[in-house]
PDB file of N, CA and C in Angstrom:
ATOM      1  N   UNK A  34      74.310  92.099 196.654  1.00  0.00           N
ATOM      2  CA  UNK A  34      73.839  91.964 198.015  1.00  0.00           C
ATOM      3  C   UNK A  34      73.655  93.445 198.515  1.00  0.00           C
ATOM      4  N   UNK A  35      75.471  94.193 198.066  1.00  0.00           N
ATOM      5  CA  UNK A  35      75.183  95.356 198.319  1.00  0.00           C
ATOM      6  C   UNK A  35      74.146  96.422 197.522  1.00  0.00           C
ATOM      7  N   UNK A  36      73.412  96.026 196.681  1.00  0.00           N
ATOM      8  CA  UNK A  36      72.462  96.807 195.893  1.00  0.00           C
ATOM      9  C   UNK A  36      71.253  96.570 196.877  1.00  0.00           C
ATOM     10  N   UNK A  37      71.074  95.323 197.685  1.00  0.00           N
ATOM     11  CA  UNK A  37      69.913  94.955 198.399  1.00  0.00           C
ATOM     12  C   UNK A  37      70.063  95.669 199.483  1.00  0.00           C
ATOM     13  N   UNK A  38      71.328  95.754 199.962  1.00  0.00           N
ATOM     14  CA  UNK A  38      71.539  96.658 201.346  1.00  0.00           C
ATOM     15  C   UNK A  38      71.149  98.175 201.294  1.00  0.00           C
ATOM     16  N   UNK A  39      71.783  98.532 199.960  1.00  0.00           N
ATOM     17  CA  UNK A  39      71.758 100.047 199.914  1.00  0.00           C
ATOM     18  C   UNK A  39      70.043 100.629 199.732  1.00  0.00           C
ATOM     19  N   UNK A  40      69.180  99.434 198.927  1.00  0.00           N
ATOM     20  CA  UNK A  40      67.815  99.657 198.749  1.00  0.00           C
ATOM     21  C   UNK A  40      66.820  99.583 200.097  1.00  0.00           C
ATOM     22  N   UNK A  41      67.788  98.815 201.337  1.00  0.00           N
ATOM     23  CA  UNK A  41      66.915  98.622 202.690  1.00  0.00           C
ATOM     24  C   UNK A  41      67.433  99.534 203.264  1.00  0.00           C
ATOM     25  N   UNK A  42      68.176 100.727 202.746  1.00  0.00           N
ATOM     26  CA  UNK A  42      68.474 102.051 203.481  1.00  0.00           C
ATOM     27  C   UNK A  42      69.519 102.039 204.722  1.00  0.00           C
ATOM     28  N   UNK A  43      70.461 100.963 204.359  1.00  0.00           N
ATOM     29  CA  UNK A  43      71.759 100.653 205.390  1.00  0.00           C
ATOM     30  C   UNK A  43      72.530 102.248 205.217  1.00  0.00           C
ATOM     31  N   UNK A  44      73.015 102.666 206.266  1.00  0.00           N
ATOM     32  CA  UNK A  44      73.750 103.888 206.638  1.00  0.00           C
ATOM     33  C   UNK A  44      75.186 103.294 206.312  1.00  0.00           C
ATOM     34  N   UNK A  45      75.454 102.506 205.937  1.00  0.00           N
ATOM     35  CA  UNK A  45      76.659 101.821 205.421  1.00  0.00           C
ATOM     36  C   UNK A  45      77.186 100.792 205.109  1.00  0.00           C
ATOM     37  N   UNK A  46      77.724 100.573 204.001  1.00  0.00           N
ATOM     38  CA  UNK A  46      77.978  99.038 203.442  1.00  0.00           C
ATOM     39  C   UNK A  46      79.330  98.486 203.446  1.00  0.00           C
ATOM     40  N   UNK A  47      79.402  97.848 204.137  1.00  0.00           N
ATOM     41  CA  UNK A  47      81.346  97.378 204.080  1.00  0.00           C
ATOM     42  C   UNK A  47      81.255  95.882 203.624  1.00  0.00           C
ATOM     43  N   UNK A  48      81.956  95.756 202.404  1.00  0.00           N
ATOM     44  CA  UNK A  48      82.624  94.558 201.892  1.00  0.00           C
ATOM     45  C   UNK A  48      83.741  93.428 202.320  1.00  0.00           C
ATOM     46  N   UNK A  49      83.271  92.579 203.086  1.00  0.00           N
ATOM     47  CA  UNK A  49      84.649  91.958 203.617  1.00  0.00           C
ATOM     48  C   UNK A  49      84.711  90.802 202.650  1.00  0.00           C
ATOM     49  N   UNK A  50      85.760  90.817 202.206  1.00  0.00           N
ATOM     50  CA  UNK A  50      86.160  89.755 201.137  1.00  0.00           C
ATOM     51  C   UNK A  50      87.521  89.055 201.487  1.00  0.00           C
ATOM     52  N   UNK A  51      87.260  87.481 202.359  1.00  0.00           N
ATOM     53  CA  UNK A  51      88.214  86.675 202.706  1.00  0.00           C
ATOM     54  C   UNK A  51      89.091  86.388 201.535  1.00  0.00           C
ATOM     55  N   UNK A  52      88.458  86.381 200.423  1.00  0.00           N
ATOM     56  CA  UNK A  52      89.525  85.661 198.948  1.00  0.00           C
ATOM     57  C   UNK A  52      89.146  86.511 197.907  1.00  0.00           C
ATOM     58  N   UNK A  53      90.231  87.688 197.289  1.00  0.00           N
ATOM     59  CA  UNK A  53      89.536  88.762 196.026  1.00  0.00           C
ATOM     60  C   UNK A  53      90.335  87.419 194.913  1.00  0.00           C
ATOM     61  N   UNK A  54      89.346  87.008 194.170  1.00  0.00           N
ATOM     62  CA  UNK A  54      89.421  86.301 193.241  1.00  0.00           C
ATOM     63  C   UNK A  54      90.624  86.458 192.459  1.00  0.00           C
ATOM     64  N   UNK A  55      90.395  87.757 191.789  1.00  0.00           N
ATOM     65  CA  UNK A  55      91.072  88.263 190.418  1.00  0.00           C
ATOM     66  C   UNK A  55      92.462  89.171 191.229  1.00  0.00           C
ATOM     67  N   UNK A  56      92.902  89.072 191.895  1.00  0.00           N
ATOM     68  CA  UNK A  56      93.873  89.943 192.747  1.00  0.00           C
ATOM     69  C   UNK A  56      95.114  89.550 192.322  1.00  0.00           C
ATOM     70  N   UNK A  57      95.431  88.560 191.621  1.00  0.00           N
ATOM     71  CA  UNK A  57      96.496  88.372 190.746  1.00  0.00           C
ATOM     72  C   UNK A  57      96.603  88.905 189.354  1.00  0.00           C
ATOM     73  N   UNK A  58      95.349  89.327 188.906  1.00  0.00           N
ATOM     74  CA  UNK A  58      95.169  89.876 187.637  1.00  0.00           C
ATOM     75  C   UNK A  58      95.424  91.529 187.856  1.00  0.00           C
ATOM     76  N   UNK A  59      96.336  91.985 188.073  1.00  0.00           N
ATOM     77  CA  UNK A  59      96.394  93.467 188.937  1.00  0.00           C
ATOM     78  C   UNK A  59      97.381  94.249 187.515  1.00  0.00           C
ATOM     79  N   UNK A  60      97.895  93.740 187.021  1.00  0.00           N
ATOM     80  CA  UNK A  60      98.376  94.507 185.829  1.00  0.00           C
ATOM     81  C   UNK A  60      98.334  94.335 184.392  1.00  0.00           C
ATOM     82  N   UNK A  61      98.679  94.787 183.427  1.00  0.00           N
ATOM     83  CA  UNK A  61      98.701  94.262 182.256  1.00  0.00           C
ATOM     84  C   UNK A  61      99.951  93.458 181.795  1.00  0.00           C
ATOM     85  N   UNK A  62      99.574  92.160 180.790  1.00  0.00           N
ATOM     86  CA  UNK A  62     100.584  91.231 180.909  1.00  0.00           C
ATOM     87  C   UNK A  62     100.923  91.566 179.104  1.00  0.00           C
ATOM     88  N   UNK A  63      99.461  91.814 178.633  1.00  0.00           N
ATOM     89  CA  UNK A  63      99.721  91.982 176.799  1.00  0.00           C
ATOM     90  C   UNK A  63      98.953  93.398 176.654  1.00  0.00           C
ATOM     91  N   UNK A  64      98.830  93.876 175.537  1.00  0.00           N
ATOM     92  CA  UNK A  64      98.092  94.801 175.144  1.00  0.00           C
ATOM     93  C   UNK A  64      96.707  94.143 174.909  1.00  0.00           C
ATOM     94  N   UNK A  65      95.420  95.158 175.309  1.00  0.00           N
ATOM     95  CA  UNK A  65      94.230  94.626 175.011  1.00  0.00           C
ATOM     96  C   UNK A  65      93.617  93.342 175.772  1.00  0.00           C
ATOM     97  N   UNK A  66      94.540  93.463 176.946  1.00  0.00           N
ATOM     98  CA  UNK A  66      94.310  92.589 178.113  1.00  0.00           C
ATOM     99  C   UNK A  66      93.317  93.624 179.334  1.00  0.00           C
ATOM    100  N   UNK A  67      92.314  93.166 179.643  1.00  0.00           N
ATOM    101  CA  UNK A  67      92.054  94.091 180.802  1.00  0.00           C
ATOM    102  C   UNK A  67      92.804  93.466 182.304  1.00  0.00           C
ATOM    103  N   UNK A  68      92.669  94.771 183.288  1.00  0.00           N
ATOM    104  CA  UNK A  68      93.365  94.680 184.289  1.00  0.00           C
ATOM    105  C   UNK A  68      91.821  93.890 185.106  1.00  0.00           C
ATOM    106  N   UNK A  69      91.778  92.664 185.478  1.00  0.00           N
ATOM    107  CA  UNK A  69      90.802  92.267 185.751  1.00  0.00           C
ATOM    108  C   UNK A  69      90.289  92.927 187.087  1.00  0.00           C
ATOM    109  N   UNK A  70      91.451  92.576 188.327  1.00  0.00           N
ATOM    110  CA  UNK A  70      91.217  93.173 189.746  1.00  0.00           C
ATOM    111  C   UNK A  70      90.560  94.502 189.756  1.00  0.00           C
ATOM    112  N   UNK A  71      90.803  95.702 188.692  1.00  0.00           N
ATOM    113  CA  UNK A  71      90.679  97.077 188.623  1.00  0.00           C
ATOM    114  C   UNK A  71      89.200  96.883 188.172  1.00  0.00           C
ATOM    115  N   UNK A  72      88.931  96.019 187.385  1.00  0.00           N
ATOM    116  CA  UNK A  72      87.585  95.763 186.750  1.00  0.00           C
ATOM    117  C   UNK A  72      86.273  95.534 187.833  1.00  0.00           C
ATOM    118  N   UNK A  73      87.109  94.532 188.853  1.00  0.00           N
ATOM    119  CA  UNK A  73      85.982  93.888 189.947  1.00  0.00           C
ATOM    120  C   UNK A  73      86.037  94.854 191.285  1.00  0.00           C
ATOM    121  N   UNK A  74      87.426  95.597 191.593  1.00  0.00           N
ATOM    122  CA  UNK A  74      87.335  96.440 192.621  1.00  0.00           C
ATOM    123  C   UNK A  74      85.807  97.574 191.873  1.00  0.00           C
ATOM    124  N   UNK A  75      86.114  98.014 191.053  1.00  0.00           N
ATOM    125  CA  UNK A  75      85.150  99.133 190.283  1.00  0.00           C
ATOM    126  C   UNK A  75      84.036  98.923 190.801  1.00  0.00           C
ATOM    127  N   UNK A  76      83.394  97.470 189.980  1.00  0.00           N
ATOM    128  CA  UNK A  76      81.825  97.127 190.038  1.00  0.00           C
ATOM    129  C   UNK A  76      81.344  97.178 191.443  1.00  0.00           C
ATOM    130  N   UNK A  77      82.364  96.620 192.571  1.00  0.00           N
ATOM    131  CA  UNK A  77      82.121  96.569 193.883  1.00  0.00           C
ATOM    132  C   UNK A  77      81.915  98.075 194.456  1.00  0.00           C
ATOM    133  N   UNK A  78      82.486  98.769 193.869  1.00  0.00           N
ATOM    134  CA  UNK A  78      82.354 100.262 194.558  1.00  0.00           C
ATOM    135  C   UNK A  78      81.380 101.204 193.975  1.00  0.00           C
ATOM    136  N   UNK A  79      81.087 100.402 192.313  1.00  0.00           N
ATOM    137  CA  UNK A  79      79.849 101.356 192.068  1.00  0.00           C
ATOM    138  C   UNK A  79      78.434 100.750 192.222  1.00  0.00           C
ATOM    139  N   UNK A  80      78.591  99.601 192.977  1.00  0.00           N
ATOM    140  CA  UNK A  80      77.338  99.143 193.301  1.00  0.00           C
ATOM    141  C   UNK A  80      76.676  99.440 194.896  1.00  0.00           C
ATOM    142  N   UNK A  81      77.820 100.382 195.319  1.00  0.00           N
ATOM    143  CA  UNK A  81      77.621 101.016 196.642  1.00  0.00           C
ATOM    144  C   UNK A  81      78.463 100.501 197.684  1.00  0.00           C
ATOM    145  N   UNK A  82      79.237  99.921 197.488  1.00  0.00           N
ATOM    146  CA  UNK A  82      79.748  99.562 198.966  1.00  0.00           C
ATOM    147  C   UNK A  82      80.869 100.623 199.334  1.00  0.00           C
ATOM    148  N   UNK A  83      80.729 101.083 200.800  1.00  0.00           N
ATOM    149  CA  UNK A  83      81.094 102.315 201.341  1.00  0.00           C
ATOM    150  C   UNK A  83      82.671 102.333 201.392  1.00  0.00           C
ATOM    151  N   UNK A  84      83.057 100.877 202.077  1.00  0.00           N
ATOM    152  CA  UNK A  84      83.890 100.455 202.446  1.00  0.00           C
ATOM    153  C   UNK A  84      84.626  99.231 202.405  1.00  0.00           C
ATOM    154  N   UNK A  85      85.860  98.779 201.410  1.00  0.00           N
ATOM    155  CA  UNK A  85      85.988  97.381 201.264  1.00  0.00           C
ATOM    156  C   UNK A  85      87.264  96.956 202.335  1.00  0.00           C
ATOM    157  N   UNK A  86      87.050  95.482 202.807  1.00  0.00           N
ATOM    158  CA  UNK A  86      88.064  94.862 203.692  1.00  0.00           C
ATOM    159  C   UNK A  86      88.606  93.858 202.845  1.00  0.00           C
ATOM    160  N   UNK A  87      89.750  93.506 202.811  1.00  0.00           N
ATOM    161  CA  UNK A  87      90.314  92.258 201.849  1.00  0.00           C
ATOM    162  C   UNK A  87      91.070  91.266 202.947  1.00  0.00           C
ATOM    163  N   UNK A  88      91.399  90.182 203.179  1.00  0.00           N
ATOM    164  CA  UNK A  88      92.236  89.333 203.855  1.00  0.00           C
ATOM    165  C   UNK A  88      93.618  88.982 202.797  1.00  0.00           C
ATOM    166  N   UNK A  89      94.821  89.583 203.393  1.00  0.00           N
ATOM    167  CA  UNK A  89      95.910  89.208 202.662  1.00  0.00           C
ATOM    168  C   UNK A  89      95.871  89.219 201.215  1.00  0.00           C
ATOM    169  N   UNK A  90      95.817  90.546 201.068  1.00  0.00           N
ATOM    170  CA  UNK A  90      95.588  91.018 199.420  1.00  0.00           C
ATOM    171  C   UNK A  90      97.061  90.708 198.701  1.00  0.00           C
ATOM    172  N   UNK A  91      97.116  90.304 197.178  1.00  0.00           N
ATOM    173  CA  UNK A  91      98.053  90.062 196.656  1.00  0.00           C
ATOM    174  C   UNK A  91      98.971  90.823 196.305  1.00  0.00           C
ATOM    175  N   UNK A  92      98.622  92.114 196.147  1.00  0.00           N
ATOM    176  CA  UNK A  92      99.166  93.434 195.856  1.00  0.00           C
ATOM    177  C   UNK A  92      98.618  94.307 196.401  1.00  0.00           C
ATOM    178  N   UNK A  93      99.403  95.214 197.220  1.00  0.00           N
ATOM    179  CA  UNK A  93      98.441  96.602 197.725  1.00  0.00           C
ATOM    180  C   UNK A  93      97.864  97.504 197.189  1.00  0.00           C
ATOM    181  N   UNK A  94      98.773  97.605 195.666  1.00  0.00           N
ATOM    182  CA  UNK A  94      98.411  98.425 194.611  1.00  0.00           C
ATOM    183  C   UNK A  94      97.274  98.491 194.423  1.00  0.00           C
ATOM    184  N   UNK A  95      96.208  97.312 194.434  1.00  0.00           N
ATOM    185  CA  UNK A  95      94.895  97.192 194.362  1.00  0.00           C
ATOM    186  C   UNK A  95      93.889  97.960 195.089  1.00  0.00           C
ATOM    187  N   UNK A  96      94.515  98.284 196.086  1.00  0.00           N
ATOM    188  CA  UNK A  96      93.686  99.435 197.001  1.00  0.00           C
ATOM    189  C   UNK A  96      93.722 100.751 196.224  1.00  0.00           C
ATOM    190  N   UNK A  97      94.235 101.286 194.972  1.00  0.00           N
ATOM    191  CA  UNK A  97      94.137 102.358 194.737  1.00  0.00           C
ATOM    192  C   UNK A  97      93.427 102.313 193.752  1.00  0.00           C
ATOM    193  N   UNK A  98      92.642 101.069 193.159  1.00  0.00           N
ATOM    194  CA  UNK A  98      91.890 101.181 192.084  1.00  0.00           C
ATOM    195  C   UNK A  98      90.561 101.641 192.357  1.00  0.00           C
ATOM    196  N   UNK A  99      90.201 101.960 193.690  1.00  0.00           N
ATOM    197  CA  UNK A  99      88.760 102.713 193.957  1.00  0.00           C
ATOM    198  C   UNK A  99      89.091 103.518 194.772  1.00  0.00           C
ATOM    199  N   UNK A 100      88.259 104.671 194.476  1.00  0.00           N
ATOM    200  CA  UNK A 100      88.572 105.739 195.557  1.00  0.00           C
ATOM    201  C   UNK A 100      87.433 105.670 196.702  1.00  0.00           C
ATOM    202  N   UNK A 101      87.499 104.566 197.529  1.00  0.00           N
ATOM    203  CA  UNK A 101      86.599 104.215 198.541  1.00  0.00           C
ATOM    204  C   UNK A 101      87.984 103.584 199.607  1.00  0.00           C
ATOM    205  N   UNK A 102      87.327 103.287 200.690  1.00  0.00           N
ATOM    206  CA  UNK A 102      88.211 103.100 202.020  1.00  0.00           C
ATOM    207  C   UNK A 102      88.382 101.486 201.637  1.00  0.00           C
ATOM    208  N   UNK A 103      89.879 101.120 201.852  1.00  0.00           N
ATOM    209  CA  UNK A 103      90.148 100.008 201.390  1.00  0.00           C
ATOM    210  C   UNK A 103      91.334  99.295 202.435  1.00  0.00           C
ATOM    211  N   UNK A 104      90.622  98.375 203.296  1.00  0.00           N
ATOM    212  CA  UNK A 104      91.531  98.222 204.275  1.00  0.00           C
ATOM    213  C   UNK A 104      92.350  96.574 203.761  1.00  0.00           C
ATOM    214  N   UNK A 105      93.414  96.422 204.243  1.00  0.00           N
ATOM    215  CA  UNK A 105      93.701  95.137 204.134  1.00  0.00           C
ATOM    216  C   UNK A 105      94.036  94.385 205.440  1.00  0.00           C
ATOM    217  N   UNK A 106      93.838  93.497 205.899  1.00  0.00           N
ATOM    218  CA  UNK A 106      93.914  92.426 207.156  1.00  0.00           C
ATOM    219  C   UNK A 106      95.060  91.527 206.931  1.00  0.00           C
ATOM    220  N   UNK A 107      95.878  91.283 207.765  1.00  0.00           N
ATOM    221  CA  UNK A 107      97.054  90.530 207.418  1.00  0.00           C
ATOM    222  C   UNK A 107      96.773  89.152 208.424  1.00  0.00           C
ATOM    223  N   UNK A 108      96.124  88.043 207.960  1.00  0.00           N
ATOM    224  CA  UNK A 108      95.628  86.917 208.506  1.00  0.00           C
ATOM    225  C   UNK A 108      96.783  86.250 209.671  1.00  0.00           C
ATOM    226  N   UNK A 109      98.273  86.764 210.013  1.00  0.00           N
ATOM    227  CA  UNK A 109      99.019  85.950 210.530  1.00  0.00           C
ATOM    228  C   UNK A 109      99.033  86.756 211.722  1.00  0.00           C
ATOM    229  N   UNK A 110      98.300  87.913 211.970  1.00  0.00           N
ATOM    230  CA  UNK A 110      97.928  88.387 213.502  1.00  0.00           C
ATOM    231  C   UNK A 110      97.025  87.288 214.148  1.00  0.00           C
ATOM    232  N   UNK A 111      96.142  86.740 213.511  1.00  0.00           N
ATOM    233  CA  UNK A 111      95.178  85.869 213.998  1.00  0.00           C
ATOM    234  C   UNK A 111      95.693  84.649 214.290  1.00  0.00           C
ATOM    235  N   UNK A 112      96.418  84.322 213.072  1.00  0.00           N
ATOM    236  CA  UNK A 112      96.668  82.517 212.981  1.00  0.00           C
ATOM    237  C   UNK A 112      97.974  82.389 213.809  1.00  0.00           C
ATOM    238  N   UNK A 113      98.762  83.205 214.233  1.00  0.00           N
ATOM    239  CA  UNK A 113     100.046  82.683 214.836  1.00  0.00           C
ATOM    240  C   UNK A 113      99.702  82.565 216.302  1.00  0.00           C
ATOM    241  N   UNK A 114      99.227  83.110 216.914  1.00  0.00           N
ATOM    242  CA  UNK A 114      98.622  82.537 218.331  1.00  0.00           C
ATOM    243  C   UNK A 114      97.907  81.639 218.312  1.00  0.00           C
ATOM    244  N   UNK A 115      96.864  81.409 217.394  1.00  0.00           N
ATOM    245  CA  UNK A 115      96.034  80.142 217.402  1.00  0.00           C
ATOM    246  C   UNK A 115      97.140  78.842 216.925  1.00  0.00           C
ATOM    247  N   UNK A 116      97.730  79.059 216.301  1.00  0.00           N
ATOM    248  CA  UNK A 116      98.508  77.791 215.859  1.00  0.00           C
ATOM    249  C   UNK A 116      99.621  77.473 216.646  1.00  0.00           C
ATOM    250  N   UNK A 117     100.465  78.498 217.801  1.00  0.00           N
ATOM    251  CA  UNK A 117     101.131  78.271 218.549  1.00  0.00           C
ATOM    252  C   UNK A 117     100.475  77.756 219.613  1.00  0.00           C
ATOM    253  N   UNK A 118      98.985  78.006 219.995  1.00  0.00           N
ATOM    254  CA  UNK A 118      98.524  77.090 221.181  1.00  0.00           C
ATOM    255  C   UNK A 118      98.718  75.713 221.059  1.00  0.00           C
ATOM    256  N   UNK A 119      98.658  75.188 219.666  1.00  0.00           N
ATOM    257  CA  UNK A 119      98.409  73.811 219.389  1.00  0.00           C
ATOM    258  C   UNK A 119      99.478  73.122 219.489  1.00  0.00           C
ATOM    259  N   UNK A 120     100.520  73.916 219.715  1.00  0.00           N
ATOM    260  CA  UNK A 120     102.231  73.229 220.212  1.00  0.00           C
ATOM    261  C   UNK A 120     102.619  72.034 218.823  1.00  0.00           C
ATOM    262  N   UNK A 121     102.463  72.545 217.831  1.00  0.00           N
ATOM    263  CA  UNK A 121     102.764  71.579 216.725  1.00  0.00           C
ATOM    264  C   UNK A 121     104.330  71.356 216.888  1.00  0.00           C
ATOM    265  N   UNK A 122     104.645  70.326 216.316  1.00  0.00           N
ATOM    266  CA  UNK A 122     106.094  69.865 215.994  1.00  0.00           C
ATOM    267  C   UNK A 122     106.691  69.661 214.702  1.00  0.00           C
ATOM    268  N   UNK A 123     107.693  70.130 214.014  1.00  0.00           N
ATOM    269  CA  UNK A 123     107.902  70.023 212.793  1.00  0.00           C
ATOM    270  C   UNK A 123     106.878  71.090 211.992  1.00  0.00           C
ATOM    271  N   UNK A 124     107.018  71.831 212.308  1.00  0.00           N
ATOM    272  CA  UNK A 124     105.484  72.898 211.579  1.00  0.00           C
ATOM    273  C   UNK A 124     106.473  73.227 210.098  1.00  0.00           C
ATOM    274  N   UNK A 125     105.969  73.337 209.263  1.00  0.00           N
ATOM    275  CA  UNK A 125     106.536  73.652 207.792  1.00  0.00           C
ATOM    276  C   UNK A 125     105.842  75.126 207.288  1.00  0.00           C
ATOM    277  N   UNK A 126     106.404  76.192 207.123  1.00  0.00           N
ATOM    278  CA  UNK A 126     105.844  77.292 206.670  1.00  0.00           C
ATOM    279  C   UNK A 126     106.087  76.894 205.211  1.00  0.00           C
ATOM    280  N   UNK A 127     105.006  77.498 203.948  1.00  0.00           N
ATOM    281  CA  UNK A 127     105.458  77.038 202.711  1.00  0.00           C
ATOM    282  C   UNK A 127     104.839  78.320 201.660  1.00  0.00           C
ATOM    283  N   UNK A 128     105.748  78.961 201.003  1.00  0.00           N
ATOM    284  CA  UNK A 128     105.328  80.470 200.240  1.00  0.00           C
ATOM    285  C   UNK A 128     104.673  79.878 199.249  1.00  0.00           C
ATOM    286  N   UNK A 129     103.275  80.350 198.664  1.00  0.00           N
ATOM    287  CA  UNK A 129     102.811  79.993 197.355  1.00  0.00           C
ATOM    288  C   UNK A 129     103.464  80.642 196.068  1.00  0.00           C
ATOM    289  N   UNK A 130     104.012  81.814 196.329  1.00  0.00           N
ATOM    290  CA  UNK A 130     104.769  82.417 195.262  1.00  0.00           C
ATOM    291  C   UNK A 130     105.906  83.322 195.807  1.00  0.00           C
ATOM    292  N   UNK A 131     106.871  83.830 194.774  1.00  0.00           N
ATOM    293  CA  UNK A 131     107.744  84.599 195.066  1.00  0.00           C
ATOM    294  C   UNK A 131     107.730  85.923 196.227  1.00  0.00           C
ATOM    295  N   UNK A 132     106.324  86.461 195.933  1.00  0.00           N
ATOM    296  CA  UNK A 132     105.793  87.758 196.741  1.00  0.00           C
ATOM    297  C   UNK A 132     106.108  87.140 197.774  1.00  0.00           C
ATOM    298  N   UNK A 133     105.508  85.977 198.196  1.00  0.00           N
ATOM    299  CA  UNK A 133     105.091  86.036 199.502  1.00  0.00           C
ATOM    300  C   UNK A 133     106.368  84.866 200.709  1.00  0.00           C
ATOM    301  N   UNK A 134     107.644  84.811 199.554  1.00  0.00           N
ATOM    302  CA  UNK A 134     108.513  84.253 200.356  1.00  0.00           C
ATOM    303  C   UNK A 134     108.984  84.715 201.622  1.00  0.00           C
ATOM    304  N   UNK A 135     109.536  86.741 201.282  1.00  0.00           N
ATOM    305  CA  UNK A 135     109.892  87.152 202.478  1.00  0.00           C
ATOM    306  C   UNK A 135     108.926  86.699 203.778  1.00  0.00           C
ATOM    307  N   UNK A 136     107.528  87.240 203.574  1.00  0.00           N
ATOM    308  CA  UNK A 136     106.465  87.146 204.800  1.00  0.00           C
ATOM    309  C   UNK A 136     106.707  85.565 204.944  1.00  0.00           C
ATOM    310  N   UNK A 137     106.494  84.445 204.153  1.00  0.00           N
ATOM    311  CA  UNK A 137     106.804  83.326 205.052  1.00  0.00           C
ATOM    312  C   UNK A 137     107.888  83.177 206.065  1.00  0.00           C
ATOM    313  N   UNK A 138     109.110  83.774 205.111  1.00  0.00           N
ATOM    314  CA  UNK A 138     110.065  83.713 206.342  1.00  0.00           C
ATOM    315  C   UNK A 138     109.969  84.353 207.324  1.00  0.00           C
ATOM    316  N   UNK A 139     109.480  85.669 207.518  1.00  0.00           N
ATOM    317  CA  UNK A 139     109.215  86.331 209.004  1.00  0.00           C
ATOM    318  C   UNK A 139     108.037  85.499 209.678  1.00  0.00           C
ATOM    319  N   UNK A 140     107.236  84.654 208.848  1.00  0.00           N
ATOM    320  CA  UNK A 140     106.224  84.222 209.562  1.00  0.00           C
ATOM    321  C   UNK A 140     106.871  82.450 210.391  1.00  0.00           C
ATOM    322  N   UNK A 141     107.703  82.446 209.975  1.00  0.00           N
ATOM    323  CA  UNK A 141     108.584  81.511 210.378  1.00  0.00           C
ATOM    324  C   UNK A 141     109.415  81.478 211.627  1.00  0.00           C
ATOM    325  N   UNK A 142     109.895  83.136 211.455  1.00  0.00           N
ATOM    326  CA  UNK A 142     110.442  83.514 212.875  1.00  0.00           C
ATOM    327  C   UNK A 142     109.585  83.196 213.973  1.00  0.00           C
ATOM    328  N   UNK A 143     108.501  83.690 213.834  1.00  0.00           N
ATOM    329  CA  UNK A 143     107.499  83.777 214.961  1.00  0.00           C
ATOM    330  C   UNK A 143     107.376  82.489 215.432  1.00  0.00           C
ATOM    331  N   UNK A 144     107.748  81.453 214.695  1.00  0.00           N
ATOM    332  CA  UNK A 144     107.583  79.909 215.557  1.00  0.00           C
ATOM    333  C   UNK A 144     108.892  79.937 216.006  1.00  0.00           C
ATOM    334  N   UNK A 145     109.909  80.314 215.868  1.00  0.00           N
ATOM    335  CA  UNK A 145     111.119  79.788 215.932  1.00  0.00           C
ATOM    336  C   UNK A 145     111.947  79.473 214.979  1.00  0.00           C
ATOM    337  N   UNK A 146     111.604  79.524 213.631  1.00  0.00           N
ATOM    338  CA  UNK A 146     112.096  78.831 212.592  1.00  0.00           C
ATOM    339  C   UNK A 146     113.599  79.876 212.034  1.00  0.00           C
ATOM    340  N   UNK A 147     114.193  79.361 211.407  1.00  0.00           N
ATOM    341  CA  UNK A 147     115.240  79.820 211.055  1.00  0.00           C
ATOM    342  C   UNK A 147     114.865  80.989 209.679  1.00  0.00           C
TER     343      UNK A 147
END
């Protein structure tokens, strides 16, 4: 789609990725193993993207994989007010992994949790 937009003479192509599937593969675990998130980010940039926008990316270091502007948007800014409007009782905030533990704790504080 990036290539099609470029060929149609778009002045700017912004890639919006709500889910970056390779974001957890951001470092080498062993020798001869690719850094897949870097490869995918490079493919997107070389395809002609002028800017990349992601949602809650796994590791901010991925922004350094390409020399294009990369913006990461945190979903909590939009989700917290929407969830508060629902007046949910016994709301539980769960962390998917160790990296998000602190952010889950902060998010629970936004709902009056401890």
